[in-house]
Tab-separated table of C-alpha atoms in Angstrom:
chain	number	residue	atom	x	y	z
M	2	MET	CA	-181.325	-88.812	111.106
M	3	GLU	CA	-181.224	-87.244	107.493
M	4	ASP	CA	-178.116	-89.070	105.522
M	5	PRO	CA	-175.021	-86.948	105.532
M	6	LEU	CA	-174.615	-87.327	102.617
M	7	HIS	CA	-177.719	-85.966	100.849
M	8	PRO	CA	-175.714	-82.507	100.421
M	9	PHE	CA	-173.249	-83.862	97.814
M	10	GLU	CA	-176.320	-85.552	95.648
M	11	LEU	CA	-177.235	-83.321	92.579
M	12	HIS	CA	-179.713	-82.517	89.773
M	13	ALA	CA	-180.709	-81.047	87.425
M	14	LEU	CA	-181.697	-77.345	87.770
M	15	ILE	CA	-182.008	-76.724	83.732
M	16	PRO	CA	-182.119	-79.802	81.337
M	17	LEU	CA	-178.764	-78.852	78.727
M	18	SER	CA	-177.442	-80.771	76.141
M	19	LEU	CA	-173.838	-80.875	73.577
M	20	PHE	CA	-174.308	-83.175	70.960
M	21	GLY	CA	-176.361	-86.022	72.350
M	22	LEU	CA	-173.764	-84.841	75.754
M	23	ASP	CA	-175.662	-84.445	79.389
M	24	ILE	CA	-174.438	-81.007	80.803
M	25	SER	CA	-177.277	-79.553	82.844
M	26	LEU	CA	-176.463	-77.268	85.024
M	27	ASN	CA	-177.067	-77.876	88.327
M	28	LYS	CA	-176.322	-76.525	92.630
M	29	ALA	CA	-172.332	-77.657	91.491
M	30	VAL	CA	-171.632	-75.950	88.423
M	31	VAL	CA	-174.246	-72.878	89.193
M	32	MET	CA	-171.797	-72.953	92.554
M	33	MET	CA	-168.714	-72.530	89.796
M	34	PHE	CA	-169.816	-69.618	88.143
M	35	VAL	CA	-170.506	-68.137	91.566
M	36	ALA	CA	-166.935	-68.587	92.180
M	37	VAL	CA	-165.674	-67.708	88.972
M	38	ALA	CA	-167.830	-64.307	89.220
M	39	LEU	CA	-167.011	-64.054	92.641
M	40	VAL	CA	-162.360	-64.481	92.039
M	41	ILE	CA	-162.891	-61.765	88.753
M	42	GLY	CA	-165.714	-59.511	90.232
M	43	LEU	CA	-163.233	-59.166	92.851
M	44	LEU	CA	-159.767	-59.274	91.034
M	45	VAL	CA	-160.803	-56.164	88.148
M	46	ARG	CA	-162.023	-54.051	90.487
M	47	ALA	CA	-158.474	-53.763	92.482
M	48	GLY	CA	-156.559	-53.769	89.373
M	49	SER	CA	-158.525	-51.321	87.997
M	50	SER	CA	-157.104	-48.414	90.873
M	51	ARG	CA	-154.098	-49.596	90.261
M	52	GLN	CA	-152.359	-46.653	93.262
M	53	LEU	CA	-149.210	-46.330	94.499
M	54	VAL	CA	-151.426	-46.263	98.517
M	55	PRO	CA	-153.605	-49.326	98.340
M	56	THR	CA	-157.587	-48.834	98.791
M	57	ARG	CA	-158.475	-51.960	101.295
M	58	LEU	CA	-159.729	-54.782	98.577
M	59	GLN	CA	-156.655	-53.889	96.476
M	60	SER	CA	-154.665	-54.278	99.233
M	61	LEU	CA	-156.547	-57.322	99.392
M	62	ALA	CA	-156.230	-58.576	95.636
M	63	GLU	CA	-152.204	-57.865	97.015
M	64	ILE	CA	-152.132	-60.316	99.117
M	65	LEU	CA	-153.352	-63.084	96.939
M	66	VAL	CA	-151.827	-61.937	94.051
M	67	GLU	CA	-147.626	-61.105	96.092
M	68	PHE	CA	-148.362	-64.669	98.263
M	69	ILE	CA	-149.463	-66.689	94.958
M	70	ARG	CA	-146.126	-65.057	93.321
M	71	GLY	CA	-143.825	-66.513	96.166
M	72	ILE	CA	-144.731	-69.882	96.166
M	73	ILE	CA	-143.781	-69.655	92.653
M	74	ARG	CA	-140.855	-68.388	93.435
M	75	GLU	CA	-139.975	-70.669	96.031
M	76	THR	CA	-140.763	-74.304	93.841
M	77	MET	CA	-139.957	-72.702	91.562
M	78	GLY	CA	-137.579	-69.622	90.762
M	79	GLN	CA	-137.803	-66.874	88.472
M	80	GLU	CA	-138.091	-68.775	84.927
M	81	GLY	CA	-142.170	-70.365	86.430
M	82	MET	CA	-143.495	-67.203	86.187
M	83	ARG	CA	-144.800	-67.482	83.457
M	84	PHE	CA	-147.735	-70.147	84.831
M	85	PHE	CA	-148.978	-67.496	86.724
M	86	PRO	CA	-151.823	-65.982	85.847
M	87	LEU	CA	-153.083	-70.175	85.340
M	88	ILE	CA	-151.462	-71.364	88.952
M	89	SER	CA	-153.119	-68.043	90.342
M	90	SER	CA	-156.695	-69.151	87.750
M	91	LEU	CA	-155.800	-72.621	90.185
M	92	PHE	CA	-155.491	-71.549	93.272
M	93	LEU	CA	-158.642	-68.882	93.724
M	94	PHE	CA	-160.957	-71.426	91.676
M	95	ILE	CA	-160.674	-73.938	94.481
M	96	LEU	CA	-160.538	-71.176	97.360
M	97	PHE	CA	-163.588	-69.542	96.082
M	98	CYS	CA	-165.641	-72.659	95.466
M	99	ASN	CA	-163.933	-74.241	98.966
M	100	LEU	CA	-165.020	-71.098	101.016
M	101	LEU	CA	-168.666	-71.331	99.230
M	102	GLY	CA	-168.987	-75.106	100.031
M	103	LEU	CA	-169.023	-73.960	103.698
M	104	ILE	CA	-171.949	-71.157	103.484
M	105	PRO	CA	-175.111	-73.288	104.832
M	106	GLY	CA	-177.531	-74.775	101.738
M	107	SER	CA	-174.839	-73.982	98.800
M	108	TYR	CA	-172.567	-76.618	97.724
M	109	THR	CA	-168.465	-77.597	97.807
M	110	VAL	CA	-167.752	-78.333	94.448
M	111	THR	CA	-164.595	-79.117	95.765
M	112	SER	CA	-166.009	-82.120	97.334
M	113	GLN	CA	-167.284	-83.585	93.833
M	114	LEU	CA	-163.721	-86.337	92.743
M	115	VAL	CA	-164.416	-85.285	88.906
M	116	VAL	CA	-163.769	-82.267	89.295
M	117	THR	CA	-160.718	-82.079	91.743
M	118	GLY	CA	-160.004	-84.860	89.201
M	119	VAL	CA	-159.691	-83.147	85.958
M	120	PHE	CA	-158.066	-80.560	88.018
M	121	ALA	CA	-155.172	-83.062	88.917
M	122	VAL	CA	-155.005	-84.671	85.372
M	123	GLY	CA	-154.481	-81.564	84.355
M	124	VAL	CA	-151.628	-80.136	85.941
M	125	TYR	CA	-150.283	-83.621	85.652
M	126	THR	CA	-150.854	-83.142	82.345
M	127	LEU	CA	-149.284	-79.768	81.379
M	128	SER	CA	-146.147	-81.272	83.664
M	129	VAL	CA	-145.333	-83.537	81.810
M	130	VAL	CA	-144.954	-81.712	77.839
M	131	VAL	CA	-143.505	-78.728	79.616
M	132	GLY	CA	-140.796	-81.818	80.632
M	133	PHE	CA	-141.077	-83.040	77.095
M	134	ARG	CA	-140.371	-79.784	75.350
M	135	LEU	CA	-138.444	-78.069	78.491
M	136	HIS	CA	-135.826	-80.914	77.821
M	137	GLY	CA	-137.283	-83.370	74.934
M	138	ILE	CA	-136.352	-87.646	75.223
M	139	ARG	CA	-133.773	-86.697	77.999
M	140	PHE	CA	-136.775	-85.943	80.221
M	141	LEU	CA	-137.702	-89.619	81.392
M	142	SER	CA	-134.927	-89.344	83.135
M	143	ILE	CA	-137.010	-88.162	86.172
M	144	LEU	CA	-137.962	-91.548	87.203
M	145	VAL	CA	-134.274	-92.679	87.465
M	146	PRO	CA	-133.019	-90.359	90.563
M	147	PRO	CA	-129.139	-88.975	90.679
M	148	GLY	CA	-126.782	-91.627	92.565
M	149	THR	CA	-128.944	-94.590	91.508
M	150	PRO	CA	-126.315	-97.055	91.258
M	151	GLY	CA	-126.861	-99.580	88.060
M	152	TRP	CA	-128.341	-102.949	88.171
M	153	LEU	CA	-130.599	-100.466	90.312
M	154	ILE	CA	-132.021	-98.959	87.605
M	155	PRO	CA	-134.374	-101.616	86.839
M	156	LEU	CA	-135.948	-101.765	90.416
M	157	MET	CA	-136.102	-97.769	90.336
M	158	ILE	CA	-137.494	-97.452	87.114
M	159	PRO	CA	-140.474	-99.510	87.643
M	160	ILE	CA	-141.112	-97.753	91.245
M	161	GLU	CA	-140.390	-93.895	90.071
M	162	LEU	CA	-142.703	-95.268	87.721
M	163	ILE	CA	-145.773	-95.595	90.290
M	164	SER	CA	-144.951	-92.415	91.922
M	165	HIS	CA	-145.340	-89.779	89.626
M	166	LEU	CA	-148.060	-91.777	88.136
M	167	ALA	CA	-149.674	-91.642	90.985
M	168	ARG	CA	-149.428	-87.243	91.473
M	169	PRO	CA	-152.971	-86.833	90.046
M	170	LEU	CA	-154.057	-89.647	91.677
M	171	SER	CA	-153.538	-88.524	95.297
M	172	LEU	CA	-153.900	-85.144	94.114
M	173	SER	CA	-157.679	-84.689	93.422
M	174	VAL	CA	-158.370	-86.757	96.495
M	175	ARG	CA	-157.135	-85.560	99.008
M	176	LEU	CA	-158.820	-82.702	97.396
M	177	PHE	CA	-162.024	-83.939	97.342
M	178	ALA	CA	-161.582	-86.631	100.145
M	179	ASN	CA	-161.002	-83.189	102.471
M	180	MET	CA	-164.254	-81.771	101.284
M	181	THR	CA	-165.836	-83.997	101.739
M	182	ALA	CA	-165.340	-85.356	105.295
M	183	GLY	CA	-164.981	-82.050	107.000
M	184	HIS	CA	-169.011	-81.856	105.121
M	185	VAL	CA	-170.084	-85.027	106.693
M	186	ILE	CA	-168.957	-84.410	110.219
M	187	LEU	CA	-170.537	-80.857	109.460
M	188	GLY	CA	-173.508	-83.180	108.709
M	189	VAL	CA	-173.692	-86.009	110.995
M	190	LEU	CA	-172.427	-83.636	114.144
M	191	PHE	CA	-175.496	-81.767	112.721
M	192	GLY	CA	-178.155	-84.295	112.847
M	193	LEU	CA	-177.524	-85.548	116.022
M	194	THR	CA	-177.996	-81.254	117.647
M	195	ILE	CA	-181.595	-81.174	115.826
M	196	ALA	CA	-181.713	-85.663	117.181
M	197	GLY	CA	-180.821	-84.222	120.878
M	198	GLY	CA	-182.790	-81.984	121.430
M	199	LEU	CA	-181.964	-79.096	123.835
M	200	VAL	CA	-181.456	-81.444	126.323
M	201	ILE	CA	-178.327	-83.656	124.676
M	202	GLY	CA	-177.893	-81.141	121.588
M	203	TRP	CA	-176.243	-78.315	122.131
M	204	LEU	CA	-172.963	-80.510	123.059
M	205	PRO	CA	-172.723	-81.391	119.223
M	206	PHE	CA	-173.597	-78.504	118.682
M	207	ALA	CA	-170.475	-76.551	120.439
M	208	PHE	CA	-168.610	-79.650	118.267
M	209	THR	CA	-170.178	-77.563	115.449
M	210	VAL	CA	-168.865	-74.679	115.529
M	211	ALA	CA	-165.871	-75.261	116.978
M	212	LEU	CA	-164.843	-77.857	113.397
M	213	TYR	CA	-166.122	-75.005	111.690
M	214	ALA	CA	-163.408	-72.726	112.021
M	215	LEU	CA	-161.561	-75.790	111.510
M	216	GLU	CA	-163.051	-76.069	108.559
M	217	LEU	CA	-162.078	-72.973	107.804
M	218	GLY	CA	-159.049	-72.857	107.482
M	219	ILE	CA	-159.052	-76.510	106.180
M	220	ALA	CA	-160.633	-74.733	102.757
M	221	PHE	CA	-157.377	-72.012	102.497
M	222	ILE	CA	-155.053	-75.436	103.179
M	223	GLN	CA	-155.872	-77.498	100.915
M	224	ALA	CA	-156.757	-74.837	98.248
M	225	TYR	CA	-152.378	-73.504	99.863
M	226	ILE	CA	-151.612	-77.521	99.221
M	227	PHE	CA	-152.959	-78.730	95.700
M	228	THR	CA	-151.339	-74.876	94.916
M	229	ILE	CA	-148.199	-75.911	96.111
M	230	LEU	CA	-148.055	-78.950	94.955
M	231	THR	CA	-148.779	-77.489	91.384
M	232	CYS	CA	-145.717	-75.673	91.844
M	233	VAL	CA	-143.553	-78.442	92.334
M	234	TYR	CA	-144.432	-80.762	89.485
M	235	ILE	CA	-143.888	-77.904	87.416
M	236	GLY	CA	-141.073	-77.089	89.062
M	237	ASP	CA	-140.243	-81.017	88.832
M	238	ALA	CA	-140.486	-81.084	84.866
M	239	ILE	CA	-138.410	-77.135	84.820
M	240	HIS	CA	-135.514	-78.645	86.311
M	241	LEU	CA	-135.468	-81.833	86.651
M	242	HIS	CA	-134.184	-83.406	90.619
V	6	MET	CA	-171.787	-92.352	97.622
V	7	PRO	CA	-172.897	-89.361	95.354
V	8	GLN	CA	-170.606	-87.852	93.939
V	9	PHE	CA	-170.159	-91.632	92.219
V	10	ASP	CA	-172.810	-91.115	90.287
V	11	THR	CA	-171.602	-90.536	86.775
V	12	HIS	CA	-174.654	-89.896	85.730
V	13	PHE	CA	-172.766	-85.910	86.310
V	14	PHE	CA	-169.906	-86.503	85.422
V	15	SER	CA	-169.857	-84.800	81.900
V	16	SER	CA	-172.006	-81.598	82.854
V	17	LEU	CA	-169.606	-81.508	85.374
V	18	ILE	CA	-166.489	-81.579	83.396
V	19	PHE	CA	-167.922	-79.369	80.743
V	20	TRP	CA	-168.728	-76.957	82.651
V	21	GLU	CA	-165.530	-77.093	84.867
V	22	VAL	CA	-163.867	-76.123	81.829
V	23	VAL	CA	-165.875	-73.656	80.608
V	24	SER	CA	-165.599	-71.249	83.731
V	25	PHE	CA	-162.051	-72.011	84.449
V	26	GLY	CA	-161.799	-71.413	80.855
V	27	ILE	CA	-162.890	-68.365	80.836
V	28	LEU	CA	-161.655	-67.664	85.288
V	29	PHE	CA	-158.103	-67.938	83.574
V	30	TRP	CA	-158.509	-65.902	80.263
V	31	VAL	CA	-160.200	-62.742	82.405
V	32	LEU	CA	-157.230	-63.173	84.721
V	33	TYR	CA	-154.914	-63.369	82.052
V	34	LYS	CA	-156.091	-60.303	80.414
V	35	PHE	CA	-157.793	-58.365	82.565
V	36	ALA	CA	-157.234	-58.552	86.236
V	37	LEU	CA	-153.744	-59.722	86.712
V	38	PRO	CA	-151.244	-57.225	85.061
V	39	PRO	CA	-152.803	-54.108	85.974
V	40	ILE	CA	-151.998	-55.559	89.676
V	41	VAL	CA	-148.716	-56.793	89.390
V	42	GLU	CA	-147.423	-54.461	87.624
V	43	ALA	CA	-149.033	-51.486	90.662
V	44	LEU	CA	-146.685	-54.483	92.545
V	45	GLU	CA	-143.602	-54.473	90.386
V	46	THR	CA	-144.086	-50.066	90.444
V	47	ARG	CA	-144.097	-50.129	94.308
V	48	GLU	CA	-141.633	-51.993	94.604
V	49	ARG	CA	-139.292	-49.835	91.852
V	50	LYS	CA	-140.225	-46.923	94.198
V	51	ILE	CA	-139.579	-47.676	97.367
V	52	ARG	CA	-136.162	-49.796	96.676
V	53	ASP	CA	-136.148	-46.628	95.217
V	54	SER	CA	-137.021	-44.066	98.072
V	55	ILE	CA	-134.872	-46.612	100.506
V	56	GLU	CA	-131.580	-45.997	97.738
V	57	GLN	CA	-132.079	-42.549	97.906
V	58	ALA	CA	-132.297	-42.491	101.517
V	59	GLU	CA	-129.142	-44.480	101.981
V	60	GLN	CA	-126.990	-41.940	99.578
V	61	ASN	CA	-128.015	-39.073	101.287
V	62	ARG	CA	-127.408	-40.339	104.461
V	63	ALA	CA	-123.507	-40.700	103.570
V	64	THR	CA	-123.983	-37.924	101.563
V	65	ALA	CA	-124.560	-36.305	105.008
V	66	GLU	CA	-121.915	-38.232	106.659
V	67	GLN	CA	-119.422	-37.206	104.840
V	68	ARG	CA	-120.308	-33.384	105.279
V	69	LEU	CA	-120.276	-34.479	109.223
V	70	ARG	CA	-116.978	-35.756	108.742
V	71	GLU	CA	-115.927	-32.784	107.366
V	72	TYR	CA	-117.488	-30.054	109.302
V	73	GLU	CA	-116.102	-31.867	112.701
V	74	ALA	CA	-112.926	-32.223	110.350
V	75	LYS	CA	-112.796	-28.387	109.889
V	76	LEU	CA	-113.820	-27.576	113.514
V	77	LEU	CA	-111.164	-29.486	115.207
V	78	GLY	CA	-109.364	-27.815	112.937
V	79	ALA	CA	-110.118	-24.436	113.260
V	80	ALA	CA	-109.965	-24.491	117.073
V	81	ARG	CA	-106.337	-25.718	116.707
V	82	GLU	CA	-106.005	-22.414	114.657
V	83	VAL	CA	-107.099	-21.127	117.278
V	84	GLU	CA	-104.768	-22.154	120.251
V	85	ALA	CA	-102.323	-22.164	118.311
V	86	ILE	CA	-103.001	-18.077	117.042
V	87	MET	CA	-103.755	-17.489	121.675
V	88	VAL	CA	-100.356	-19.084	122.284
V	89	GLU	CA	-98.984	-17.234	119.786
V	90	ALA	CA	-99.996	-13.952	120.987
V	91	LYS	CA	-99.630	-14.646	124.806
V	92	THR	CA	-96.011	-14.982	124.273
V	93	LYS	CA	-95.628	-12.135	121.942
V	94	ALA	CA	-97.302	-10.137	124.968
V	95	GLN	CA	-95.206	-11.606	126.953
V	96	ARG	CA	-91.955	-11.124	124.951
V	97	LEU	CA	-93.825	-7.199	124.493
V	98	LEU	CA	-93.759	-6.351	128.160
V	99	GLU	CA	-90.924	-8.083	129.511
V	100	ASP	CA	-88.680	-6.167	127.197
V	101	ASN	CA	-90.792	-2.893	127.463
V	102	GLU	CA	-90.174	-3.470	131.898
V	103	GLN	CA	-86.798	-4.087	130.636
V	104	ARG	CA	-85.926	-1.446	128.465
V	105	LEU	CA	-88.795	1.183	130.746
V	106	ARG	CA	-86.129	-0.452	133.695
V	107	ALA	CA	-82.744	0.528	131.486
V	108	GLU	CA	-84.209	4.561	130.804
V	109	SER	CA	-85.174	5.081	134.463
V	110	ALA	CA	-81.733	3.421	135.446
V	111	ARG	CA	-80.412	5.988	132.668
V	112	ILE	CA	-82.206	8.737	134.052
V	113	ARG	CA	-81.444	8.566	138.048
V	114	GLU	CA	-77.807	8.332	136.829
V	115	GLU	CA	-78.114	11.375	135.287
V	116	THR	CA	-79.641	13.065	137.424
V	117	THR	CA	-77.427	11.645	140.178
V	118	GLN	CA	-74.519	13.228	137.920
V	119	GLU	CA	-76.152	16.320	137.226
V	120	ILE	CA	-76.890	16.946	140.908
V	121	GLU	CA	-73.852	16.526	141.798
V	122	ARG	CA	-72.101	18.785	139.640
V	123	GLU	CA	-74.522	22.104	140.452
V	124	ARG	CA	-74.140	21.136	143.588
V	125	ARG	CA	-69.867	21.101	142.962
V	126	LYS	CA	-70.338	24.418	140.860
V	127	ALA	CA	-73.089	26.361	143.536
V	128	LEU	CA	-69.960	25.138	146.622
V	129	GLN	CA	-67.466	26.872	144.004
V	130	GLU	CA	-69.029	28.986	143.758
V	131	ILE	CA	-69.056	29.996	147.104
V	132	ARG	CA	-66.601	29.629	148.277
V	133	HIS	CA	-65.251	32.552	145.713
V	134	LYS	CA	-67.889	34.483	146.196
V	135	THR	CA	-66.748	34.026	150.337
V	136	ALA	CA	-63.506	34.876	149.581
V	137	ASP	CA	-64.525	37.469	148.153
V	138	LEU	CA	-66.563	38.611	151.196
V	139	ALA	CA	-64.582	38.187	153.321
V	140	ILE	CA	-61.535	40.659	151.453
V	141	LEU	CA	-64.192	43.161	150.880
V	142	VAL	CA	-65.462	42.702	154.164
V	143	ALA	CA	-61.490	42.954	156.206
V	144	GLU	CA	-60.837	45.003	153.739
V	145	LYS	CA	-63.924	47.663	154.644
V	146	VAL	CA	-62.870	47.191	158.934
V	147	LEU	CA	-59.178	47.436	158.278
V	148	ALA	CA	-58.633	50.111	155.797
V	149	ARG	CA	-54.227	50.724	155.480
V	150	SER	CA	-53.398	49.545	159.078
V	151	LEU	CA	-52.631	46.629	158.303
V	152	THR	CA	-49.472	44.951	156.745
V	153	ASP	CA	-49.657	43.611	153.079
V	154	ASP	CA	-48.899	40.053	154.634
V	155	ASP	CA	-51.455	40.803	157.628
V	156	HIS	CA	-54.566	40.917	154.877
V	157	ARG	CA	-53.007	37.370	153.762
V	158	ARG	CA	-52.918	36.200	156.760
V	159	LEU	CA	-56.079	37.460	157.964
V	160	ALA	CA	-58.218	36.699	155.251
V	161	GLU	CA	-56.993	33.550	155.276
V	162	GLU	CA	-58.026	33.137	158.440
V	163	ALA	CA	-61.669	33.635	157.503
V	164	LEU	CA	-61.962	31.756	154.451
V	165	GLU	CA	-60.816	28.874	157.059
V	166	ALA	CA	-63.567	29.768	159.328
V	167	VAL	CA	-66.462	30.052	156.909
V	168	GLY	CA	-64.888	27.141	154.728
V	169	GLU	CA	-65.372	24.629	158.032
V	170	ASN	CA	-69.183	25.270	158.345
V	171	PRO	CA	-70.951	24.547	155.443
V	172	SER	CA	-69.310	22.164	154.140
V	173	LYS	CA	-68.943	19.647	156.387
V	174	SER	CA	-68.892	16.865	154.052
V	175	GLN	CA	-65.929	18.339	151.744
V	176	PRO	CA	-62.791	16.887	152.021
């Protein structure tokens, strides 16, 4: 049976290097390009037909935009709207990477921990920067929840510090693990299908169909969770409790 | 796991940052503003339309109330006019009837009196005429064979006889 982790392997397609840094193009990078091209193509085309009664494509783009604006409004309030371009880029990038990964033979970019890690660390860094820029040194008060008795403060600060530092970690691992696990299970079931042949192979195959539908939902949900948590973290930095 | 193969980290990170940067820049500069603008324009338009419709409805309702009130007033007025006209007509009718009745009573009274007067006059006339006629007849019949006393006596007798017959109701 084939190794279910085999689809996650990368191979340099076009070797490139920049100042000694290896930036070879590989499958994951190509899929990133495809995702970015699709998002840009979709939104630029949708935006070019500014009609009061929207076309189908315009409706789709407007639903996406309205959905993202809804998330921002709920978690950050109106002042979070200036993060709207960033949040929507993040959401659409992750969503399209997740969905493209479901095409057989393609590559799930978000199943690379380093990719999700860059986003998570970037988002967390942004929230800290925003917090310090808006509130100065008072931003450190997020380490002490309101209503904490004085004698608990020495205990609370390390706990809160750990919980805050765990944010980028959980954010990146959640997305990476979800995307990886789904594909691994699919790979295992497909392996069983082939190994079982016609006699028993239909059973794991039926499971792959159901699981594929589930994976489609997970692709959306994980993009949504990543986005909403990003909003929550930045919103925390804006509002301080 | 192949994902922890550090060999590809540098290229993945590099291209992720580059492609995300391009995506962010294009969306921020070109793609999102027209979509957001279209959304906001539509939102504004819908809100305006709803407001306008609400206003129109309120105006229409007020108009309706006004017209209904007017209609009610008109109906009341009509009723009042009808009642007044009826009483007026009734009064007029009664007045006319009373006047006519009085008039007819007066006419009847006058006629009765006239008839009475005429009857009396006629009776009187008949009486005179009869007496004269009797005297004339008697004179012709008796000529000079009677004295004046006889004349008178006879005349009176004749008169009595004549007067008794045509006027039984006469006292």
